[in-house]
Every structure is written in C-alpha cells, then in structure tokens.
Tab-separated table of C-alpha atoms and ligand atoms in Angstrom:
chain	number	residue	atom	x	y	z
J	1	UNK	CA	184.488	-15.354	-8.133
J	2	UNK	CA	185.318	-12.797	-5.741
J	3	UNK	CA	183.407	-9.559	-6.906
J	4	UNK	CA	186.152	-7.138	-7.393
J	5	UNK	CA	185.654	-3.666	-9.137
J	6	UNK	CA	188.635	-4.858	-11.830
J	7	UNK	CA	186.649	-7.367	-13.255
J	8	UNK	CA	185.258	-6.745	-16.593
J	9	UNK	CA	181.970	-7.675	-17.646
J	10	UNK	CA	180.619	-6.640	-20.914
J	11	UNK	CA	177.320	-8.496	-22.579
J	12	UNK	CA	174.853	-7.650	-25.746
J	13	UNK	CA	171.534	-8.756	-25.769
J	14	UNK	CA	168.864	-8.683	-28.708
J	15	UNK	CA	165.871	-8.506	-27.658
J	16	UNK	CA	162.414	-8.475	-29.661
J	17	UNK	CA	159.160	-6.212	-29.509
J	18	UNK	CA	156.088	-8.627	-29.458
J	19	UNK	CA	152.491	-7.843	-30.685
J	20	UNK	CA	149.609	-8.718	-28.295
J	21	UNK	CA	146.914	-10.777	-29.759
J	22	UNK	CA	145.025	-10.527	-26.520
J	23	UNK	CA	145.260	-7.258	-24.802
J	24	UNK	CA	146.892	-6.370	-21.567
J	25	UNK	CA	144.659	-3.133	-20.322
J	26	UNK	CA	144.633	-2.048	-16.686
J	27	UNK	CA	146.878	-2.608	-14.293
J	28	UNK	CA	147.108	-3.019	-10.773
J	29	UNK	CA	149.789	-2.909	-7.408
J	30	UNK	CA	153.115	-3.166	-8.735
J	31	UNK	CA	152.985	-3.816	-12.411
J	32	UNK	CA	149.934	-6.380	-12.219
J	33	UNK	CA	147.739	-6.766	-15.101
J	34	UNK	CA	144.234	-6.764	-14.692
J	35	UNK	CA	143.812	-9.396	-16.738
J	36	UNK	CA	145.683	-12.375	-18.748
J	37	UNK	CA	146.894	-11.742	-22.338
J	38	UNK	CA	148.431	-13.104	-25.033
J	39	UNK	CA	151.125	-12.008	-28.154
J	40	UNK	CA	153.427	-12.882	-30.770
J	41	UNK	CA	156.864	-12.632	-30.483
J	42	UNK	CA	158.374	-10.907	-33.126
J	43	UNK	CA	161.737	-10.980	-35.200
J	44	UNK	CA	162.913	-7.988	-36.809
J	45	UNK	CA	161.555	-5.392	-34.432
J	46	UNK	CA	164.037	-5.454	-31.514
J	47	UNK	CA	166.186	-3.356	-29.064
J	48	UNK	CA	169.607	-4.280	-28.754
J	49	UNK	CA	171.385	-3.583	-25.654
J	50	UNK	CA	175.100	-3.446	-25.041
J	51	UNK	CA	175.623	-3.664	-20.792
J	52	UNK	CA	179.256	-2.805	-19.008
J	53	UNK	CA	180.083	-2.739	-15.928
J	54	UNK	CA	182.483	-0.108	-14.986
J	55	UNK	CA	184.585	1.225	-12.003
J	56	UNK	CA	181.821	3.071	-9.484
J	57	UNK	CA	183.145	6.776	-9.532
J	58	UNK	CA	180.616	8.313	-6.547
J	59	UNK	CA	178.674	6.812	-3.843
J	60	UNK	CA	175.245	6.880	-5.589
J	61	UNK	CA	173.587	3.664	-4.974
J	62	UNK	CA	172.859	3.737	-8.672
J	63	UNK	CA	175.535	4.875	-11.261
J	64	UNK	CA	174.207	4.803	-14.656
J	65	UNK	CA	175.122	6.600	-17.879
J	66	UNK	CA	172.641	5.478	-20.513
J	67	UNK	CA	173.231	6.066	-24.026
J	68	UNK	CA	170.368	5.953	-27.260
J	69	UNK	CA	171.889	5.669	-30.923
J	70	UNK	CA	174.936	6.560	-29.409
J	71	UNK	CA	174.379	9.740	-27.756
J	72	UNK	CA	172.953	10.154	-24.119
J	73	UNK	CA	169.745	9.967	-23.456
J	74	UNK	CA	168.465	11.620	-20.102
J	75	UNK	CA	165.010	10.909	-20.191
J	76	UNK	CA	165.528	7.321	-20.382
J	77	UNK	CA	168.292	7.487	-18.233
J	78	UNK	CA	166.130	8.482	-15.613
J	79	UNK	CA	163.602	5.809	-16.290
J	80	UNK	CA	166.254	3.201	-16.469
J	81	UNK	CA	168.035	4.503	-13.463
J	82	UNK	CA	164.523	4.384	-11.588
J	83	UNK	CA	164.222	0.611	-12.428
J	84	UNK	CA	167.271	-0.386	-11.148
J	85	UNK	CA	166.666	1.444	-7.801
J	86	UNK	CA	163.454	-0.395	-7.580
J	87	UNK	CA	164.211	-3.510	-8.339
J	88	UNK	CA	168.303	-3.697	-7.025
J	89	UNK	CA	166.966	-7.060	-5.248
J	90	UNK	CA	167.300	-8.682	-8.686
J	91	UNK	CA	171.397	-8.240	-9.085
J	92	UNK	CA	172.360	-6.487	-5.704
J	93	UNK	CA	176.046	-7.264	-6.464
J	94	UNK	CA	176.011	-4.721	-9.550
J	95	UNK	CA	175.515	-2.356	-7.081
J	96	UNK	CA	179.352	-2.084	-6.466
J	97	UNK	CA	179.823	-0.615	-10.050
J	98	UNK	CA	179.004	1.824	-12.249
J	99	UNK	CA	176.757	0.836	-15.257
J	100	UNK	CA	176.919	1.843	-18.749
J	101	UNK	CA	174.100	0.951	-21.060
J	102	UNK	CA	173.885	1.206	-24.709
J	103	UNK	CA	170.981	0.620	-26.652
J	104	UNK	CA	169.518	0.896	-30.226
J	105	UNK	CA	166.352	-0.532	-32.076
J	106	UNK	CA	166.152	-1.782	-35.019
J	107	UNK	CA	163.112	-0.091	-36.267
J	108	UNK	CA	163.350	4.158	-37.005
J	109	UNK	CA	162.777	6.357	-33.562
J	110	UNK	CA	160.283	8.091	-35.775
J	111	UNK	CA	158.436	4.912	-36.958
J	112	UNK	CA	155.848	5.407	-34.123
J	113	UNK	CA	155.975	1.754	-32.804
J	114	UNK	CA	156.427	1.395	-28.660
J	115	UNK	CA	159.626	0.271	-27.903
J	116	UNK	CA	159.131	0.033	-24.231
J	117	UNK	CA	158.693	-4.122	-24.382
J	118	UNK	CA	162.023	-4.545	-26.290
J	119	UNK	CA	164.012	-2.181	-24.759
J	120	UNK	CA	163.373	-2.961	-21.025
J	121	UNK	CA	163.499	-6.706	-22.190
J	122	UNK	CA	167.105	-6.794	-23.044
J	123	UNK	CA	167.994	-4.183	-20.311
J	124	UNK	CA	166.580	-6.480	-17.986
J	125	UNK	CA	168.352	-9.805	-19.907
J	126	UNK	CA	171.726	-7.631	-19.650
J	127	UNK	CA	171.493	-6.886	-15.799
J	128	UNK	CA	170.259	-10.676	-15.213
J	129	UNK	CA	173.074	-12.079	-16.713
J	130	UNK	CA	175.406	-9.361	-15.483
J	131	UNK	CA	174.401	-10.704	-12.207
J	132	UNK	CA	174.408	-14.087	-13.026
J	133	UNK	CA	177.817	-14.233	-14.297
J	134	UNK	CA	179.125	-12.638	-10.792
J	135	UNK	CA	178.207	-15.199	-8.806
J	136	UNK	CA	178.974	-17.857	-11.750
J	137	UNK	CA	175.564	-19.016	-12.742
J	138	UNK	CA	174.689	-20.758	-15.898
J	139	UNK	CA	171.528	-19.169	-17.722
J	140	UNK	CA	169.221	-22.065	-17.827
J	141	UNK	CA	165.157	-22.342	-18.409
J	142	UNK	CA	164.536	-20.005	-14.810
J	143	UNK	CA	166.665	-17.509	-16.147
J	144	UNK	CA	164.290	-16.398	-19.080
J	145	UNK	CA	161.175	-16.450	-16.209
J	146	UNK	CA	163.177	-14.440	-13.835
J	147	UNK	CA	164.256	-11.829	-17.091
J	148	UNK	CA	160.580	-12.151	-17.530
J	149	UNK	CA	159.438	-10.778	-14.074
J	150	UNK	CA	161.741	-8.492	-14.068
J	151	UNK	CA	160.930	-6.845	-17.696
J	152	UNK	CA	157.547	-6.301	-16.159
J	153	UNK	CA	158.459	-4.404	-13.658
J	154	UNK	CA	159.815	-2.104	-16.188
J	155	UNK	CA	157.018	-2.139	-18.616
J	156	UNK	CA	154.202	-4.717	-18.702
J	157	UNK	CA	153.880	-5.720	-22.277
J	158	UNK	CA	158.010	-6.461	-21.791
J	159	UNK	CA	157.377	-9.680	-19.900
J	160	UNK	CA	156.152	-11.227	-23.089
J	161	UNK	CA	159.161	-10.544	-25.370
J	162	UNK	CA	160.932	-13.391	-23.661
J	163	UNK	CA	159.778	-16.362	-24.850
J	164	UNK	CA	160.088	-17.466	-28.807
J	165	UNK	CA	156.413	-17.736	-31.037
J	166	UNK	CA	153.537	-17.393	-28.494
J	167	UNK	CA	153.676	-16.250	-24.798
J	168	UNK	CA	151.274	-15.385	-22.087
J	169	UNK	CA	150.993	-13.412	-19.113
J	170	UNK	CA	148.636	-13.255	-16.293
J	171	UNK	CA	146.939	-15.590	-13.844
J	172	UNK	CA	143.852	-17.336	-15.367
J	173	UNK	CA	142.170	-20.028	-13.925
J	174	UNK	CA	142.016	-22.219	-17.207
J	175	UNK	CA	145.655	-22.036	-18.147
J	176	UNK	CA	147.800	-24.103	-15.657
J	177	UNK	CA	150.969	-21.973	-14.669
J	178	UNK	CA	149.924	-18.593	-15.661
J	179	UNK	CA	151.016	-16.020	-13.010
J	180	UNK	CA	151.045	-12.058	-12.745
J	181	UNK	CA	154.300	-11.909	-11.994
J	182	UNK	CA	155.833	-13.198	-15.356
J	183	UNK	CA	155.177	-14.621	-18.798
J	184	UNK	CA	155.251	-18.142	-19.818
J	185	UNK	CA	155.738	-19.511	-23.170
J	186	UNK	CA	152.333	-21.396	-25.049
J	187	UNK	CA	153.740	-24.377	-26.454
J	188	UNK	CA	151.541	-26.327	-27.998
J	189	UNK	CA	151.002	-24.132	-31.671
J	190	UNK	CA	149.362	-25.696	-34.717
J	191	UNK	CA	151.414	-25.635	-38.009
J	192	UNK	CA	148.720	-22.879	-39.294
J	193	UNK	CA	150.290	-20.298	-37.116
J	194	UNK	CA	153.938	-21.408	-36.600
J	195	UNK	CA	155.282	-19.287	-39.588
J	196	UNK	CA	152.983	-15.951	-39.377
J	197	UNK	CA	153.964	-12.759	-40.578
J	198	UNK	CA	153.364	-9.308	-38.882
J	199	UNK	CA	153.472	-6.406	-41.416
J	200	UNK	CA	153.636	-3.249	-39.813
J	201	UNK	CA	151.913	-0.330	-41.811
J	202	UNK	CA	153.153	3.142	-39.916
J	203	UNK	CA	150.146	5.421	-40.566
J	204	UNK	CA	151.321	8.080	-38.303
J	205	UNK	CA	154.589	8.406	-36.940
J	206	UNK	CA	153.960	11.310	-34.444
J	207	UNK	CA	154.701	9.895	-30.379
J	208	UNK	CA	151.584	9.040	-29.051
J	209	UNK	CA	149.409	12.201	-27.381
J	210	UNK	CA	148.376	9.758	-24.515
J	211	UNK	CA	151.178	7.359	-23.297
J	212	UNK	CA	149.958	3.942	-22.391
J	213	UNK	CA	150.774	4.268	-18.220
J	214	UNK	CA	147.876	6.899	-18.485
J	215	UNK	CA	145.543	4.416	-20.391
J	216	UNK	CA	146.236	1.654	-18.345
J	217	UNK	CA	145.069	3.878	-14.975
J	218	UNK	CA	141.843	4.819	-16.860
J	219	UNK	CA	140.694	1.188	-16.431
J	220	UNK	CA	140.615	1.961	-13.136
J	221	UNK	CA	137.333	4.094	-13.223
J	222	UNK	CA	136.039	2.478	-15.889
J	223	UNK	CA	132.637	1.713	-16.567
J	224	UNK	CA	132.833	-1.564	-18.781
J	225	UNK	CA	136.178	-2.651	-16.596
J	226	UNK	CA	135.061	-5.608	-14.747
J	227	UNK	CA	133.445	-7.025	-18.258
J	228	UNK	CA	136.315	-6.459	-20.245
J	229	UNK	CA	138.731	-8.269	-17.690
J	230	UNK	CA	136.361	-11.382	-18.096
J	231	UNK	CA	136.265	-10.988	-21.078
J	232	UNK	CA	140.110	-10.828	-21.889
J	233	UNK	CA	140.618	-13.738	-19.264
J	234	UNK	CA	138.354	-15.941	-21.572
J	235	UNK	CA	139.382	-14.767	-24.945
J	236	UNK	CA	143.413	-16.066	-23.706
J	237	UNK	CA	142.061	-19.153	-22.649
J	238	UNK	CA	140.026	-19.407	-26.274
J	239	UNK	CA	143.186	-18.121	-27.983
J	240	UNK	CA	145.265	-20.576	-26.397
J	241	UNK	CA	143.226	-23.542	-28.235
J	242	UNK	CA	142.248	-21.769	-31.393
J	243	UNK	CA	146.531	-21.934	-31.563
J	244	UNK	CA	146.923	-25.314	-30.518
J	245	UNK	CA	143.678	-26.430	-32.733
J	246	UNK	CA	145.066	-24.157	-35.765
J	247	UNK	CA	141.397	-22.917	-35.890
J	248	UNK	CA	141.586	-19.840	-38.577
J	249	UNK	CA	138.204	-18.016	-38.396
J	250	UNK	CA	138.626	-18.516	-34.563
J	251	UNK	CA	141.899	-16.750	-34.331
J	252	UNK	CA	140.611	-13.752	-37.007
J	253	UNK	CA	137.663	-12.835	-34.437
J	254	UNK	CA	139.448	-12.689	-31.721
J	255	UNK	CA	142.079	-11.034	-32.961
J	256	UNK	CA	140.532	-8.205	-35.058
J	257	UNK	CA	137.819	-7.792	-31.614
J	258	UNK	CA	140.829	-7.403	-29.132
J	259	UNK	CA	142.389	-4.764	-31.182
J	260	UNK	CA	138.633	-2.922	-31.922
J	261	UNK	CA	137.563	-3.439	-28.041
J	262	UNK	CA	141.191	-2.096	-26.693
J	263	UNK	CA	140.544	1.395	-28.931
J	264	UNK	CA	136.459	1.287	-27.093
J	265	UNK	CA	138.155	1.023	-24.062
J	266	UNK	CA	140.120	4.319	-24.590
J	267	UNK	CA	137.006	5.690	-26.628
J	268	UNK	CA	134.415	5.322	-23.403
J	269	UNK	CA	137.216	6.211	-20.335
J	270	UNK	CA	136.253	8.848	-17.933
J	271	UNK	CA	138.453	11.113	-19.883
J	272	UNK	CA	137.909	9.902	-23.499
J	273	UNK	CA	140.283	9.530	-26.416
J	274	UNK	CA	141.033	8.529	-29.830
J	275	UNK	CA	144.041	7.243	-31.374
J	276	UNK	CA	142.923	5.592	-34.861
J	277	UNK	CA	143.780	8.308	-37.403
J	278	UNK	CA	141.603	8.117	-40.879
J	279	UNK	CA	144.589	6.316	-42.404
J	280	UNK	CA	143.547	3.563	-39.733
J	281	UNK	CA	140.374	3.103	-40.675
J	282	UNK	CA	140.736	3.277	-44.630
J	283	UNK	CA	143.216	0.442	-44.050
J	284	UNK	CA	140.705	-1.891	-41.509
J	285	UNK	CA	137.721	-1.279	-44.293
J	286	UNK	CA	140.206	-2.181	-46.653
J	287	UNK	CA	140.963	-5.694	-44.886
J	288	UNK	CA	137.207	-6.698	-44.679
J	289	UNK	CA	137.423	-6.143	-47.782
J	290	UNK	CA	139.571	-8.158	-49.386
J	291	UNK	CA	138.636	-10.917	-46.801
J	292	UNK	CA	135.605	-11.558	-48.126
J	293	UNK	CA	136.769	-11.083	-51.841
J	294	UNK	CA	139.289	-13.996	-51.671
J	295	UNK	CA	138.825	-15.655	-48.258
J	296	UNK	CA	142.684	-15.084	-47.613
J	297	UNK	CA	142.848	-15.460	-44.041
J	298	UNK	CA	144.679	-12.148	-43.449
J	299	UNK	CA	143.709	-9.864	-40.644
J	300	UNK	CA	144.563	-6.734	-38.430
J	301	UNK	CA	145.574	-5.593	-34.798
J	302	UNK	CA	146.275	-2.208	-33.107
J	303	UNK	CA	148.483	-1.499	-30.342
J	304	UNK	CA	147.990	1.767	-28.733
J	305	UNK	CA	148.100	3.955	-31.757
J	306	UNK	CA	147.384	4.083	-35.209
J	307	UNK	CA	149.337	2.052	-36.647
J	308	UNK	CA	148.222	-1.365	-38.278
J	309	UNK	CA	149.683	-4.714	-37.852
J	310	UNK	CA	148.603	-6.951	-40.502
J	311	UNK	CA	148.602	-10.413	-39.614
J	312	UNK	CA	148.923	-13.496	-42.006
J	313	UNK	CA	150.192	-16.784	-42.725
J	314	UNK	CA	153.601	-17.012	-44.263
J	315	UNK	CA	152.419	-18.934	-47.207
J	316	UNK	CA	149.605	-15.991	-48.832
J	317	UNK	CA	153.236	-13.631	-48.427
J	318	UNK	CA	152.955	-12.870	-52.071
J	319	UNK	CA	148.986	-12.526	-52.443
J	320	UNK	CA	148.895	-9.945	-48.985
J	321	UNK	CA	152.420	-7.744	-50.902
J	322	UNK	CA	150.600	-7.479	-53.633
J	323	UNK	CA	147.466	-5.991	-51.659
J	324	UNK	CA	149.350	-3.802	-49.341
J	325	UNK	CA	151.347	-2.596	-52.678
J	326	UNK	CA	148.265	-1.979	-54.708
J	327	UNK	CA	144.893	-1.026	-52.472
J	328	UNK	CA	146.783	0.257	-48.915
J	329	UNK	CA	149.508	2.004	-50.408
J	330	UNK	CA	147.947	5.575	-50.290
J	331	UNK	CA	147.034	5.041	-46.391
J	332	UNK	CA	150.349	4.445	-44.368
J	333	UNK	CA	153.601	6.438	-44.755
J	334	UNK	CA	156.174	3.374	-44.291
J	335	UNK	CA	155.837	-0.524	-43.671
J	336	UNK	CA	157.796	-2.978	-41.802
J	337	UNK	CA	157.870	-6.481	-42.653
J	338	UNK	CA	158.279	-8.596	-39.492
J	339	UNK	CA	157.561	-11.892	-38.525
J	340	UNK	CA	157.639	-14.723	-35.628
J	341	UNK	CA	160.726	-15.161	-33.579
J	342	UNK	CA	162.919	-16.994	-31.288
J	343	UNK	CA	162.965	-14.679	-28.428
J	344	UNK	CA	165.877	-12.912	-26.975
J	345	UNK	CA	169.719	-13.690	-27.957
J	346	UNK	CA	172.959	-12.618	-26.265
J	347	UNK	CA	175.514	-11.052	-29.244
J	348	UNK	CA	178.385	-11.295	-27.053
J	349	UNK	CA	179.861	-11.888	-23.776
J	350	UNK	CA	183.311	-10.587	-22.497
J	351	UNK	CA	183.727	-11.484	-18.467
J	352	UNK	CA	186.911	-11.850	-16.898
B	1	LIG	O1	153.479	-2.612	-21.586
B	1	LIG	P1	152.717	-1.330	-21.655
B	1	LIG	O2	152.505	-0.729	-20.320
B	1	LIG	O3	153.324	-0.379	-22.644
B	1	LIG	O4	151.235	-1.666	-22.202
B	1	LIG	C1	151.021	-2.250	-23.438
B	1	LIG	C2	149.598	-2.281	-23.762
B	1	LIG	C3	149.238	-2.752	-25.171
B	1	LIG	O5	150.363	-2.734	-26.021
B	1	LIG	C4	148.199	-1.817	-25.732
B	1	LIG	C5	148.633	-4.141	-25.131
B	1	LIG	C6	149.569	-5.282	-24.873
B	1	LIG	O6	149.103	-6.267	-24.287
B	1	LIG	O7	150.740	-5.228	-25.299
C-alpha cells in the first residue's frame, strides 16, 4: 500500500496495568533495568487508547494532539510527543501524518494507582500496529515483543503489560531468553496461581510526592544496590519455579519481602523517603494477622505508594471479602477488585 496522507487509519487498543511480584528498581542507559523482575498481568485496571492518523498540518517532525478523558492533556502530550521523537525508528512511516491520541483508564485519575505501564502499553500497541498496517503486516507472536520493547522505552514497568498471566523482564542468567530490552511471557504456571485475584485497597489517593524516575536514579548511589540487584535476579529465578511448582508459602515470602525491601530501598537512599502512610501499615499488620488465624494463603504487595494490593487465590474470594469488609474497612478510602488477564486487545480497527 502506497502510504498516502488520504488513507485512514483508526485503531483502539486495551491495554492492562500489571503488578510486579518481583521488583524492577534502578535503572540504567536507555531504559535498562538493573535487575530482572517479575508481575502479574492484570484485568480490570487498563488504559484504553484510541490512535488516528490524520492529515500532517505543519512540518514538525512530530504532530501530536493528545487528549485524557476527552479533554487535552499537555503534560502528557509532551511526554508522549517526546517518545515518539525518540523512538520514530519504530514506525518511521507515521511520520508523514499527524497523530491524534485518545486515551482513558479504567480506574479513577484520583485512585492513586500509576498508570504509566498501561497507558504507554497501548500507546505503544496503537503506533505498532499503525505502522504495521502501512506496510501491510500481520500482527503475529514478534509483534507483542516488539510492543514490548518499545513500551519500555516509555516507561519500564510497561514492557510487562504485554503478555497475558505472568511476564518477565530483564536478562538473568537462569532464565533462558530473558533480555533488557523487552518482556517475555512465563509460561509454565501451576493451577494454584492461574486464577489469582489482585484487590486493590486505595489508602491514599494523593499523586505520589516522589515520582518513580527519581527513585529509580537513587539506586544509583545506593549503598545496599549491588545486593539488592542479586538479590532481585535470584528471587525471579525462585519466583519463576515457586509458579511453575505452585509452591504457596514460597510465593507469600517472596512476595510480601519484594514489596517490604522495595519501600527499604527508598527508606535508606542518599536522600531518604517514605511512602507507606499509617493506613498501610494497619492494613499489612492486619494480613499477618489473619494469616496465621486461618492459614488462608492471602498476602500483600506495594508498588511505589501506599496503596495495598492484596493478593489471593480465586477460590478463598468470599473468605478474603469478608475480611477486607469487616477488619480493613476503616484503613483504605476505596477498593478495586482486579484480577489476572489476557494481556492487551485491539477494540477496533478502521484502515482503508
Ligand atoms: O515503570 P516505572 O518506571 O514506573 O517503575 C515501576 C517500578 C515499580 O512499580 C515500583 C516496580 C515494578 O517492577 O513495577
């Protein structure tokens, strides 16, 4: 197809957040992690992304209007547009148009989870395909690991969201295939942790005082860095068994460690913080709890912020409701109930 500025080209893509069981902390060179890590792709926290192409009205090399719910959004608009300069390699042949994004998430703005993985994994699906379609490409299996390189350039964690259940990212000597440059999906899972569910309890919905770009660069001085990067490389190779073994107790460890070590890590940096909020805590004393009351294998992670995901097996649903309803109610201000997902879908495709 000859690439002519009257063709139209319109494509939605869904695209979910994921929740890293395994941390990615400290980066490196052009969006390199510093070490491997591992997550759970989620289901009903996504970003969807609606991608034109339209006639290119000026000479910019990079025409974008970007809108957010519906209304523009120039903040993001100048992230976005920054992206796409960087990485125009990826789809040089959208370079002849102007580009209108529209994007929404499925969760509230307000509900103080990052959005960063889902949104610049569907923008980066959308200007794939976009691309793809030009020069009249199927999307096949190298499609979702090229997406997958190029969400990271965008935002690290984004890499992940591509793959359905389990994915990992980062080179590590014990896990055949794993590269920096993009995620690959773990495929062998055990039935234990093939229907999990991720509740989401938003103890504070205020945007994060320290973003996670200026977290990831205090690895750089750090002074338990090299340790924790060892450490994280041999935790994803663990985690990578414990899911293919269905080992419970295994998984709980690592899990509740990763999200307790990532929070040290920002507690002992050069310049020190702290994210947990009391709410936080209340609810992780809360867990141990009720762990060792009824040996439910439910347990918690942390991204960077306050807010608790509680992680559990699909089939104690009804026991865990019942203890978010009745002993964590008083400690978060709103709850999402999520779960593991397929990865990435495209809503619709006009090209012609
Ligand atoms: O993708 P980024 O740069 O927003 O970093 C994400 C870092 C964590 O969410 C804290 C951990 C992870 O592996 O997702």
């Amino acid at each position: 197809m000859s690439v002519s500025t009257q063709t139209q080209f319109s494509t939605t893509w869904r695209c979910p957040s994921n929740i890293a069981l395994v941390k990615y902390w400290g980066k490196y060179g052009n969006q390199l992690p510093c070490n491997s890590s591992i997550s759970l792709t989620l289901s009903n926290s996504y970003t969807e992304v609606t991608l034109e192409l339209t006639q290119k009205a000026t000479q910019d090399t990079v025409e974008l209007a970007y809108f957010f719910e519906g209304k523009p959004n120039e903040k993001f608009e100048k992230r976005v547009k920054q992206f796409i300069e960087n990485n125009q390699n990826y789809f040089a042949d959208l370079m002849n148009y102007g580009i209108r994004i529209q994007s929404h998430n499925s969760f509230p703005h307000s509900a103080g989870i990052a959005s960063s993985a889902s949104a610049f994994g569907a923008i980066s699906l959308a200007l794939l395909e976009a691309s793809y379609r030009l020069n009249q490409q199927e999307l096949d299996a190298e499609f979702y690991e090229k997406a997958s390189e190029l969400a990271r350039l965008g935002s690290g964690s984004a890499s992940r969201s591509m793959f359905a259940s389990y994915a990992m990212w980062g080179e590590n000597e014990k896990v055949p295939h794993s590269t920096n440059q993009k995620a690959i999906q773990v495929n062998q899972i055990h039935p234990q942790f093939q229907s999990f569910c991720d509740t989401i309890l938003i103890v504070e919905d205020e945007p994060k005082k320290v973003s996670s770009s200026v977290g990831h660069a205090l690895m750089n001085n750090h002074p338990y860095a090299a340790n924790r990067f060892e450490q994280a490389n041999q935790r994803t190779a663990q985690m990578i068994e414990i899911l293919k073994q269905g080992e419970m107790d295994a998984f709980i460890q690592i899990t509740e460690s990763e999200a307790l070590t990532l929070h040290a890590m920002m507690m002992t940096s050069g310049d020190y913080y702290l994210l947990m909020k009391p709410g936080t805590i209340e609810i992780i004393e809360k867990v141990f709890e009720f762990r060792n009351a009824t040996n439910l294998p439910v347990c918690f992670t942390l991204d960077a912020g306050p807010n608790i995901h509680l992680l559990y097996p699909e089939s104690i649903e009804t026991e865990v409701h019942q203890f978010i309803q009745t002993t964590l109610k008083p400690h978060f201000k709103s709850l999402i109930h999520d779960k593991i997902g397929n990865g990435p879908v495209c809503l619709s495709l006009v090209c012609s």
